[in-house]
XYZ file of C-alpha atoms in Angstrom:
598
model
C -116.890 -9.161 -33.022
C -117.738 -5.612 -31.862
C -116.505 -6.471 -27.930
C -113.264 -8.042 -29.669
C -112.653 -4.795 -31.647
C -113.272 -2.884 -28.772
C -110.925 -4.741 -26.876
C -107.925 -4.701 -29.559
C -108.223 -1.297 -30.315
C -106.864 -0.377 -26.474
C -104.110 -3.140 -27.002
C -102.888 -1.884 -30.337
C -102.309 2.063 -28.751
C -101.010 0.966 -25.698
C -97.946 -0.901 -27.803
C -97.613 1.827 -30.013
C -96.953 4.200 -26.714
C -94.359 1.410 -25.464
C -92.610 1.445 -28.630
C -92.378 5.674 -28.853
C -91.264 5.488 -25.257
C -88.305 2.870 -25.768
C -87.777 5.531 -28.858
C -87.466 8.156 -27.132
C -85.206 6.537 -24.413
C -83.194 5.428 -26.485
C -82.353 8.903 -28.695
C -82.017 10.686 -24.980
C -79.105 7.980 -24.557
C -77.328 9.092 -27.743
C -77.625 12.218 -27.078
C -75.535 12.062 -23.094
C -73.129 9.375 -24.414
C -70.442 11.589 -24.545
C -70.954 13.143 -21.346
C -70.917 9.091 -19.732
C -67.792 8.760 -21.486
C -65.918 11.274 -19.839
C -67.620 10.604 -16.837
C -66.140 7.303 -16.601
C -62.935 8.611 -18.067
C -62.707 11.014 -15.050
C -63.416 8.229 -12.610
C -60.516 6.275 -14.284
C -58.081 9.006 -14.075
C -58.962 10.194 -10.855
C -58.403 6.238 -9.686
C -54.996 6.336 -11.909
C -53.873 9.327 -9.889
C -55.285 8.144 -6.069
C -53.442 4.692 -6.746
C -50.046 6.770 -8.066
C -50.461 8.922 -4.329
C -50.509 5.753 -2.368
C -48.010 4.021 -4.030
C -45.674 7.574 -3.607
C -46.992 7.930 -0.085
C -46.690 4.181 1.099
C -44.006 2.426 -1.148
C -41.477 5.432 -1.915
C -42.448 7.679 0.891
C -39.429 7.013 2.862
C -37.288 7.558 -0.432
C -39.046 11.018 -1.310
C -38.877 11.902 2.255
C -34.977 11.719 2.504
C -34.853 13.577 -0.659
C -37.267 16.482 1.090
C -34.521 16.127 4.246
C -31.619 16.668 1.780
C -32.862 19.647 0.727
C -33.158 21.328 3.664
C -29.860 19.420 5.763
C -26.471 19.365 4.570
C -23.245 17.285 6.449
C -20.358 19.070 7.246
C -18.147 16.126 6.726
C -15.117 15.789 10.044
C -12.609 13.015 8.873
C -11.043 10.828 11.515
C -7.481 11.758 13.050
C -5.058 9.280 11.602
C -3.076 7.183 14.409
C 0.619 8.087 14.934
C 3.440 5.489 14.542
C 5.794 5.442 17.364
C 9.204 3.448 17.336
C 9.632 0.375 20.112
C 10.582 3.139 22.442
C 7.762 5.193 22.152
C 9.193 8.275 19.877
C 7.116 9.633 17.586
C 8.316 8.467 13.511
C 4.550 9.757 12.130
C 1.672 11.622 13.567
C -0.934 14.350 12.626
C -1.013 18.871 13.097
C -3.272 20.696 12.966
C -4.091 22.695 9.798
C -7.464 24.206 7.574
C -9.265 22.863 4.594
C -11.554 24.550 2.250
C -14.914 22.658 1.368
C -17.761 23.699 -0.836
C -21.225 22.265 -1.126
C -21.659 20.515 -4.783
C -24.718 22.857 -5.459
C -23.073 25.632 -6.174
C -22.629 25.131 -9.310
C -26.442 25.641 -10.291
C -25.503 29.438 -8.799
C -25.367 31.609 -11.436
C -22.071 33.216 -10.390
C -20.487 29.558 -9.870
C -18.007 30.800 -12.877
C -16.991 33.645 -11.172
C -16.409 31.621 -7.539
C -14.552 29.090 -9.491
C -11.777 31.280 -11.145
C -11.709 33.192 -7.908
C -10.999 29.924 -6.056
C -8.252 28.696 -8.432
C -6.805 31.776 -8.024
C -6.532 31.858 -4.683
C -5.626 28.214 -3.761
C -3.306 27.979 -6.414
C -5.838 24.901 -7.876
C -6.713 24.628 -11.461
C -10.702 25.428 -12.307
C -10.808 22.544 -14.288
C -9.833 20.401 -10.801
C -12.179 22.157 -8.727
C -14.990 21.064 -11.278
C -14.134 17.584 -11.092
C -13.799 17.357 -7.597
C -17.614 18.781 -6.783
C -18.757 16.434 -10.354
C -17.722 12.974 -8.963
C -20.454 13.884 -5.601
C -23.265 14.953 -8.211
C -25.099 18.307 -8.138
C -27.535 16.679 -5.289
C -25.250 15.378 -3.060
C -26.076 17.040 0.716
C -22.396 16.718 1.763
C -19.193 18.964 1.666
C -16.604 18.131 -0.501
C -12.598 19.039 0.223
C -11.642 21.222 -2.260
C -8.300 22.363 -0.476
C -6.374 21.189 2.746
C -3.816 22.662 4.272
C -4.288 26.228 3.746
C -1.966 29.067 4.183
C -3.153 32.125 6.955
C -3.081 34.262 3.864
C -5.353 31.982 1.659
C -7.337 32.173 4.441
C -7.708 35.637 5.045
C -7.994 36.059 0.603
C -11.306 34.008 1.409
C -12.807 35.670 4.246
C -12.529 39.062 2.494
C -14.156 37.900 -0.532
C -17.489 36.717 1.581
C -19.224 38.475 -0.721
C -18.782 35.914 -3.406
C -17.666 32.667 -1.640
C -20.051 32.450 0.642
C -20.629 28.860 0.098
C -16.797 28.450 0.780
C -16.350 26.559 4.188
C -13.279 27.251 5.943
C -12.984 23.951 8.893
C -9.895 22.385 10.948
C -8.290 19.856 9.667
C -5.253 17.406 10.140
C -2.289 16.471 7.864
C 0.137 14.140 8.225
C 3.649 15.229 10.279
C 6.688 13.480 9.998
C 8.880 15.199 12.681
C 12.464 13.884 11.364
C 11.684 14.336 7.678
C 13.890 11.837 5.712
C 14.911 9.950 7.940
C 13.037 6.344 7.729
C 11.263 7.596 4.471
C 10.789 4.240 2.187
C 9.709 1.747 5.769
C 7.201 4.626 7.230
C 5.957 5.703 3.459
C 3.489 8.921 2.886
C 0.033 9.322 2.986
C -1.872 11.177 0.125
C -5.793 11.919 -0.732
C -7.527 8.838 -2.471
C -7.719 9.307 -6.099
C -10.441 8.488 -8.588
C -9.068 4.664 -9.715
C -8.767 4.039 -5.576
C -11.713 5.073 -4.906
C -13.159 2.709 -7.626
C -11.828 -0.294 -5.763
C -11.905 0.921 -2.090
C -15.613 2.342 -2.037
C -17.238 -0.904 -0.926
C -14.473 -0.397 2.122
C -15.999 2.543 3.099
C -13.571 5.241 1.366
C -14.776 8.227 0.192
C -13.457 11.254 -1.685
C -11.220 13.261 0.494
C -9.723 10.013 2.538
C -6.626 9.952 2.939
C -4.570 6.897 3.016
C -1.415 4.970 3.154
C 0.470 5.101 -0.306
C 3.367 2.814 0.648
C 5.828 1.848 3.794
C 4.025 1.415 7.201
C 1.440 4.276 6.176
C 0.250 1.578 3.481
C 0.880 -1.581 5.295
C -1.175 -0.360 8.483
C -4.061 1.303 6.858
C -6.695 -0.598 8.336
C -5.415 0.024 12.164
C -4.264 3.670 11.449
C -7.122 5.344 8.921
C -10.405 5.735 12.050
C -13.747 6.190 10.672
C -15.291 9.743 9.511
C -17.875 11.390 11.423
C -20.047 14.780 10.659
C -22.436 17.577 11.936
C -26.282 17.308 10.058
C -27.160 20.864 9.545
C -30.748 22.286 8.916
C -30.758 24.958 6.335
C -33.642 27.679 4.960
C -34.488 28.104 1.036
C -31.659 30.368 1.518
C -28.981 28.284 2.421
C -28.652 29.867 5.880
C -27.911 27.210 9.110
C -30.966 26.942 11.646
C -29.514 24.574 13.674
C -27.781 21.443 14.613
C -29.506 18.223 14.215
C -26.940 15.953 15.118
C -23.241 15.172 15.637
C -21.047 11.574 14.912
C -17.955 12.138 16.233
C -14.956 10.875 14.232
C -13.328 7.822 15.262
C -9.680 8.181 15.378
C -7.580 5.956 13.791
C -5.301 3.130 16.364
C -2.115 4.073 17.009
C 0.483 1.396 15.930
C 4.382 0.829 17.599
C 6.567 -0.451 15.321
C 10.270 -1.788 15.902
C 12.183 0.532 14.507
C 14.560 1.998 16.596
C 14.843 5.508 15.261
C 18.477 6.368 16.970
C 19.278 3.027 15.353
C 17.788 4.234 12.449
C 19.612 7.390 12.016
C 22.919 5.876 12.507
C 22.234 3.453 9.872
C 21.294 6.511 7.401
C 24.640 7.912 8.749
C 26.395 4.842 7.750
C 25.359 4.425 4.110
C 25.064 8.369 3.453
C 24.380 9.378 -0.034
C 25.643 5.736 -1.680
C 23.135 4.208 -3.614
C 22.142 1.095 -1.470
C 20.578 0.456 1.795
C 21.050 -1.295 5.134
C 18.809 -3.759 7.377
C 19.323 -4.134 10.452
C 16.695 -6.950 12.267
C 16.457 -8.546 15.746
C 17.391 -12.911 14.273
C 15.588 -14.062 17.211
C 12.093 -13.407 16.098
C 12.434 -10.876 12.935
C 11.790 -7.406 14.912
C 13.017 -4.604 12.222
C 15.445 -2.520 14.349
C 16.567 -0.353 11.046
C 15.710 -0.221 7.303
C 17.512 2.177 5.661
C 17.461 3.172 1.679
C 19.170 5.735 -0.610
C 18.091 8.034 -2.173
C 15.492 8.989 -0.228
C 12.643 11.461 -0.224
C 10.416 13.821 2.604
C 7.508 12.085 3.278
C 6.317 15.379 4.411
C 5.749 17.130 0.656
C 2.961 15.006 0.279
C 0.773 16.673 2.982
C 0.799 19.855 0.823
C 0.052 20.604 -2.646
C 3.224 19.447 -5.063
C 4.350 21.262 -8.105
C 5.416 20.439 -10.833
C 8.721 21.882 -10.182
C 8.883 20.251 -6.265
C 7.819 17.101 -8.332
C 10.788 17.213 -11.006
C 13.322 18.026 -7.815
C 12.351 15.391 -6.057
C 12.473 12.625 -8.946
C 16.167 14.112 -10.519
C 17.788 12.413 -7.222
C 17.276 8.967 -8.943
C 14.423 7.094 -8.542
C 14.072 7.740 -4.414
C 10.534 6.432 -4.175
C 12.701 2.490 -4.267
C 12.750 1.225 -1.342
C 16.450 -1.021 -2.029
C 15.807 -2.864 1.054
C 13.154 -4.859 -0.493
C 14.107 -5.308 -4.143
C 16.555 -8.044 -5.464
C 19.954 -7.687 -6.491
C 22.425 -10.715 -7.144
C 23.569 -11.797 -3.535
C 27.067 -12.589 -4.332
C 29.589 -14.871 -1.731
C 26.711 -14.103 0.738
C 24.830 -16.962 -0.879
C 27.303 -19.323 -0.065
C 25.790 -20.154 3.223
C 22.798 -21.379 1.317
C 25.485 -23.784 -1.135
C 27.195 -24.851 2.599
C 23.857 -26.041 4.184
C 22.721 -27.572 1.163
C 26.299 -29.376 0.575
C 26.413 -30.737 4.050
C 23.095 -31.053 4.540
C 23.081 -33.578 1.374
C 25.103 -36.295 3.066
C 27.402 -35.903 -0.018
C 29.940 -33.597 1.986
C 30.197 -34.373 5.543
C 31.885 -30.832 8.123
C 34.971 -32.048 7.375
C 35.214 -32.274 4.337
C 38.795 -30.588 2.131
C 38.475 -29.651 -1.548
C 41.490 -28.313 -3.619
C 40.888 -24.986 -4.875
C 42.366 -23.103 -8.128
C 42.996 -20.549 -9.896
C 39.118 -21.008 -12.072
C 36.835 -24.231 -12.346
C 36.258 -25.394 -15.821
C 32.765 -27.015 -16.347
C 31.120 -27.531 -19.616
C 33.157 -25.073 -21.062
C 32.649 -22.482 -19.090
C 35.333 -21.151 -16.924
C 34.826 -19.736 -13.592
C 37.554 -18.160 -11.793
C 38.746 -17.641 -8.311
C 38.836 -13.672 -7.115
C 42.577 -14.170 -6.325
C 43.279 -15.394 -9.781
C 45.482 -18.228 -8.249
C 43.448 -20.344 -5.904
C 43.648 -21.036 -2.170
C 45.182 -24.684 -1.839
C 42.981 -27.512 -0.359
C 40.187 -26.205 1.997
C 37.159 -27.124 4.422
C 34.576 -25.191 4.931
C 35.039 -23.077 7.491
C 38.056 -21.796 5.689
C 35.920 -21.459 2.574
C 33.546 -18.961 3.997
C 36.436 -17.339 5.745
C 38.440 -16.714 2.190
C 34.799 -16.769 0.297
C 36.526 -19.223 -2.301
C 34.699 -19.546 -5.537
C 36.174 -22.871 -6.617
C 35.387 -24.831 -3.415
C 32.076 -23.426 -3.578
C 31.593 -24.240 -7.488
C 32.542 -27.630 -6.762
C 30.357 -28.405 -3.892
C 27.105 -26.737 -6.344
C 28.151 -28.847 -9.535
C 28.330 -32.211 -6.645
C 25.061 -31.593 -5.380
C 23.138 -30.162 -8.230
C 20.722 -27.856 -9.378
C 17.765 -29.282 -7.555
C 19.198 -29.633 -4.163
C 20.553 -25.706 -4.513
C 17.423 -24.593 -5.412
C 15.940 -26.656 -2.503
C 17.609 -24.958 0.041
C 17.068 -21.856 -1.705
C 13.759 -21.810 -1.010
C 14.182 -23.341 2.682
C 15.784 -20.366 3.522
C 12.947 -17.960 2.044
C 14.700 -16.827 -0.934
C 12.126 -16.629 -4.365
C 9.367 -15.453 -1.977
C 8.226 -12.121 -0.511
C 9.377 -12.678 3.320
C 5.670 -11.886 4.677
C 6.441 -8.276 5.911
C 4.152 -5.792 6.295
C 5.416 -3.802 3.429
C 3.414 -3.841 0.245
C 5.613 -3.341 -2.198
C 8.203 -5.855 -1.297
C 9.828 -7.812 -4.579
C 9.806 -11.347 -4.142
C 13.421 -11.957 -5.804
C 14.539 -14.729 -8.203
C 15.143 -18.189 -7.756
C 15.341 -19.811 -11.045
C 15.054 -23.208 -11.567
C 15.011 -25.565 -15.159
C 10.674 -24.582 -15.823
C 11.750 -20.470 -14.958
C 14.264 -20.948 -17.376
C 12.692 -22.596 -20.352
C 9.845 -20.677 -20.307
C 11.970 -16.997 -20.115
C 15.004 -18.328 -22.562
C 13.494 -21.440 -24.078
C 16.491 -23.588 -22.659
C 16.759 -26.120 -20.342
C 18.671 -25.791 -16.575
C 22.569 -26.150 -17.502
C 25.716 -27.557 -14.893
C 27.117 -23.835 -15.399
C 24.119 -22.544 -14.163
C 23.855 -24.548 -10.402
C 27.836 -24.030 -10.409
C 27.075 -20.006 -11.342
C 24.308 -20.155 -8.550
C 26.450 -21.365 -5.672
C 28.402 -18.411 -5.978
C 25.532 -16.364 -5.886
C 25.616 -15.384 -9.090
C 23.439 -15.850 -12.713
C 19.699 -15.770 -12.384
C 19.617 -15.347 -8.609
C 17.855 -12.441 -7.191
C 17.460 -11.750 -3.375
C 16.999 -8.500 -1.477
C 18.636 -7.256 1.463
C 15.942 -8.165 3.436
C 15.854 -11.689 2.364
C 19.981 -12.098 3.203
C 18.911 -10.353 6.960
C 16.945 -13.562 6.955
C 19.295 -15.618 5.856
C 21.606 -14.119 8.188
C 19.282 -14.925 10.781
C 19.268 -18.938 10.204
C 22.954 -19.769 11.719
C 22.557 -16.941 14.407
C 18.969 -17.848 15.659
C 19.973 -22.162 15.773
C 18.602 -22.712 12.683
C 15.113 -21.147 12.574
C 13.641 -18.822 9.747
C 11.999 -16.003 10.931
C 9.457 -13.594 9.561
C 10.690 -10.102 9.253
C 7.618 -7.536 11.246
C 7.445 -3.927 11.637
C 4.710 -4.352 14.406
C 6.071 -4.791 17.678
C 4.559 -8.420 18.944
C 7.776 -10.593 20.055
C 5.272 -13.576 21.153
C 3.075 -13.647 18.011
C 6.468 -13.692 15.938
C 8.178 -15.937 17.817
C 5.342 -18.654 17.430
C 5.879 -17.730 13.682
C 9.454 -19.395 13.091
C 10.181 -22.094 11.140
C 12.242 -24.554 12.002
C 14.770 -25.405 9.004
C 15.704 -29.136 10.888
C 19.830 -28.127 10.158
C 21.589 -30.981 11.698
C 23.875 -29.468 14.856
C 27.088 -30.312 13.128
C 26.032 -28.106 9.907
C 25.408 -25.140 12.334
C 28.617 -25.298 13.981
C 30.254 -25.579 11.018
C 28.305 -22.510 9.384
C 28.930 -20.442 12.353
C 32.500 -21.432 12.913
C 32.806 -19.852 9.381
C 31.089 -17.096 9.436
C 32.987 -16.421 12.880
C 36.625 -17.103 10.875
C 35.020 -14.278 7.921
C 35.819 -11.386 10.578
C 38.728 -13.476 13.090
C 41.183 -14.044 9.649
C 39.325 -13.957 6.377
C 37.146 -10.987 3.969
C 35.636 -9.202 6.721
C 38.278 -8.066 9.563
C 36.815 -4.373 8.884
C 33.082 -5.164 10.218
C 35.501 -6.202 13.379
C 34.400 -4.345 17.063
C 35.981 -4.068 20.165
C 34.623 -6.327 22.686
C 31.891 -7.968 20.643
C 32.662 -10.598 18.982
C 30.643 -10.463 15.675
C 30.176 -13.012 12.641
C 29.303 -12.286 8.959
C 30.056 -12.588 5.467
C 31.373 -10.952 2.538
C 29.924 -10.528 -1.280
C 30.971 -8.827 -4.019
C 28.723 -9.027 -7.519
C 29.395 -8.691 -10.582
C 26.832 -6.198 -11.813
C 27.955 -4.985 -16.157
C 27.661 -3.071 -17.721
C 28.389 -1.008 -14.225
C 30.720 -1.435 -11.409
C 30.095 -4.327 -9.205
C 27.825 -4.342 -6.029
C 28.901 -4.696 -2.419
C 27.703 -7.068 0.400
C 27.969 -7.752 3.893
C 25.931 -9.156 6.393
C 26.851 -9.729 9.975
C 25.639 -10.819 13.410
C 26.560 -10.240 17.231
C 27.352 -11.271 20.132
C 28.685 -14.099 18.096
C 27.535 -16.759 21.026
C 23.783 -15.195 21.677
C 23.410 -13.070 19.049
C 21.149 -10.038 19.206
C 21.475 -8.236 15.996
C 21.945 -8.869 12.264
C 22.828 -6.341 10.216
C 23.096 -6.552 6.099
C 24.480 -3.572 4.372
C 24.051 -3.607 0.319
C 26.177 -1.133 -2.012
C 24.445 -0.772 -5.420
C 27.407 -0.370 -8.350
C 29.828 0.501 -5.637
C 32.551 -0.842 -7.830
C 34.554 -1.811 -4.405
C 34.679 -5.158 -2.422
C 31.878 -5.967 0.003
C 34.156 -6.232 3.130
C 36.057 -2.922 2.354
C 32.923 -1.231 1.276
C 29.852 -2.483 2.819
C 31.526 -4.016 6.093
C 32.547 -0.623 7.794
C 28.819 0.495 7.159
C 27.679 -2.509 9.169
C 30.444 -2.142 11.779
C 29.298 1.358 12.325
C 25.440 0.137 12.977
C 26.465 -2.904 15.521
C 29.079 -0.297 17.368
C 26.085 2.467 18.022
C 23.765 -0.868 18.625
C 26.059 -2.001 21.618
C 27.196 1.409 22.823
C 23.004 2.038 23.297
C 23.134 -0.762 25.726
């Protein structure tokens, strides 16, 4: 008993130590809990922050880096030099001149005197503040490139600027080119204008590479060529200090100027064809028939192309508007056709089977059908006729009868054959497509059906119908060409246009007989005044009726009647005369300066 007590008695205080030591270790643990908590909060953090570094340096570092770069480098923007248009003989109809344009960096207006800069920029180029802001807002405050606040300045806005340095110092002053049109109004709606992109344009054009500060085609060729003539922008990358002064030159794109593009105009041509129509409301087309070459295209009133490469007023604005709507181009909107339709009702009768070349109607003095009477222009009739004296005394009532024989459907047939209800495919963007009705146009506009009166009302060139002048130049074309439609081009390319004809499968008789008319219109019938001397020319006539105003005149012509050349359709709106006293001299006077060239 004694050795066991002896031997507990170490056991027992050795377990009591064990138990004061896990004590104590475990109150020194309480004590430093809150200094392992922040310990392993720092360690968190400081991983939280190491993994945000890499991710900056190694995911966005090339993002952050370019950001750094814009800081310090700014592009001095240098926009392309637009190609000139030339005419088939190489004269110049649009090109480019020198000039100065103001640009300002967006930043400037953090500055602190970016109110004062403002109002003394609007008051020196003559440009609202409220226009400067939005001009530098639509880049953003960060953007690292110039923006165009100005072009074409004056010597004396440009010496206002220099001798205010002290201020607009941000102001950059570079070369620059606007667009030149060296004979003014003359060719005005087919060449067009050119103006800076606006904020809708840009909108849809961005993803084409436009920019604020383009400029681009805004109708005519300027429009219709954009692609060829607008080059690609280029730029000088500048290094900068914190202070905004240039270090140096890191690199240089060169602009890319834009193609050049010849069109077919022939501007002599041209000029005499302005001459010819002179301040009557109207215009004149004058196209080669054997593959649709635009020699001349001719509208009134017209406009300068050139005001658009400046700032315009309101008051230059109002001038220019008062003359009467001059931005339509009347070459390429519709207007009824008249008796010059009645080659369309011809080929369609003969072509029909129902009435053969030689066919002889009786005319009279109107043509009754259902109830509707329509008359003949010489209130009396004509006696029995064929149709080459038909088109030579444009008779209403032989026409009327051959349109009420065939019918609506067969009209409209040939209507189309000849490209009438459809834009003619040139290069022109804002060409109309005209009118051909037919029974679905009409009950869906009127809620009626397709009447007799209306196919006899249509051969005559009248009621629904719509073509425009350029449309009868291609009809014109058909009986001089053999019987081929052709697409009217500004861009000179005979062999691409050539392939592009369309072969209207007239039968040979039906062309003789159409030309043989159109041959007797000048030899004995309407159109003795389109008549030259030693050139023998065919055509046609048209006179429409056009209330509440005075009726519109027609004529359309080609020459040398055997291998013809040249058509030429001239088109008198409200001219309240016939279209062979009226509108034939005009076209006379553009096939007489035609020849006399040659």
């Amino acid at each position: 008993m004694g050795l066991a007590n002896l031997v507990k008695k170490p056991i027992r205080k050795t377990t009591v130590k064990l138990n004061e030591t896990k004590k104590n270790w475990l109150t020194v643990g309480q004590k430093d809990q809150p200094i392992f908590i922040m310990i392993l909060i720092s360690l968190f953090l400081f991983g939280a922050i190491g993994l945000r570094l890499a991710y900056l340096q190694i995911v966005e570092g090339d993002k952050y880096s370019q950001k750094a770069d814009s800081n310090r480098t700014k592009i001095i923007p240098k926009p392309p030099v637009r190609g000139n248009l030339f005419d088939r003989k190489g004269r110049i109809l649009g090109a480019t001149k020198l000039s100065h344009s103001a640009y300002l960096w967006p930043a400037v207006q953090k500055q602190e005197n970016w109110l004062e800069i403002r109002a003394m920029l609007s008051n020196i180029l003559n440009v609202s503040e409220d226009k400067l802001q939005e001009l530098l807002e639509k880049e953003g405050y960060d953007s690292p490139i110039l923006v165009r606040i100005a072009r074409n300045l004056t010597p004396k806005q440009i010496t206002a600027i220099e001798e205010n340095r002290h201020i607009l110092s941000e102001v950059e002053i570079d070369p620059d080119t606007v667009r030149h049109y060296p004979h003014g109004k003359i060719g005005s709606h087919v060449l067009g204008y050119t103006r800076e992109i606006n904020a809708e344009e840009l909108k849809v054009r961005r993803s084409e590479g436009y920019r604020m500060g383009d400029v681009i085609g805004k109708m005519g060729a300027e429009a219709g060529f954009e692609s060829q003539l607008r080059g690609e922008w280029g730029g000088i990358l500048m290094e900068r200090d914190g202070a905004g002064k240039v270090l140096r030159k890191l690199g240089i794109k060169e602009a890319k100027a834009g193609n050049d593009v010849t069109l077919t105009l022939d501007l002599e041509l041209q000029k005499v064809a302005e001459q010819a129509l002179g301040e009557r409301r109207g215009a004149v087309v004058a196209l080669d028939p054997r593959d649709g070459g635009v020699l001349a295209m001719v509208s009134y009133p017209a406009f300068d192309p050139n005001i658009f490469s400046g700032r315009i007023t309101e008051q230059i604005w109002q001038e220019v508007q008062g003359k009467g709507n001059p931005f339509i181009n009347r070459a390429i909107v519709g207007f009824p056709p008249a008796s010059t339709f009645k080659i369309v009702t011809a080929t369609a009768g003969m072509e029909s089977g129902k009435y053969k070349p030689s066919t002889i109607l009786p005319t009279y003095a109107y043509l009754r059908v259902g109830g509707t009477a329509f008359g003949e222009w010489n209130r009396s009739g004509f006696g029995p006729m064929g149709f080459v004296s038909a088109m030579a005394w444009s008779s209403n009532t032989f026409f009327g009868q051959i349109g009420n024989g065939i019918g609506g459907e067969k009209l409209i047939e040939w209507s189309r054959k000849y490209g009438f209800g459809s834009p003619t495919g040139i290069e022109l963007k804002e060409e109309s497509a005209g009118l051909i009705a037919d029974n679905e146009w009409k009950r869906r506009r009127f809620n009626w059906d397709w009447t007799v009166g209306d196919t006899v009302n249509m051969s005559i060139g009248q009621g629904f119908t719509l073509a425009t002048p350029l449309q009868v130049a291609v009809m014109f074309a058909v009986p001089a060409n053999g019987g081929y439609r052709v697409v009217p081009h500004l861009q000179e390319d005979k062999a691409t246009y050539m392939s592009k004809r369309e072969s209207l499968n007239i039968k040979p008789e039906t062309q003789k007989s159409l030309r043989e008319g159109l041959r007797a219109v000048i030899t004995r019938g309407t159109g003795g005044r389109a008549a030259l001397s030693g050139v023998a020319v065919a055509g046609k006539s048209g006179t429409a009726e056009a209330p509440p105003g005075k009726s519109h005149a027609w004529f359309g012509a080609y020459a040398p009647y055997e291998n013809p050349e040249i058509v030429v359709v001239a088109f008198v709106e409200h001219s309240g005369g016939g279209g062979g006293s009226t509108a034939g001299p005009i076209v006379r006077e553009v096939l007489e300066a035609y020849f006399q060239q040659k």
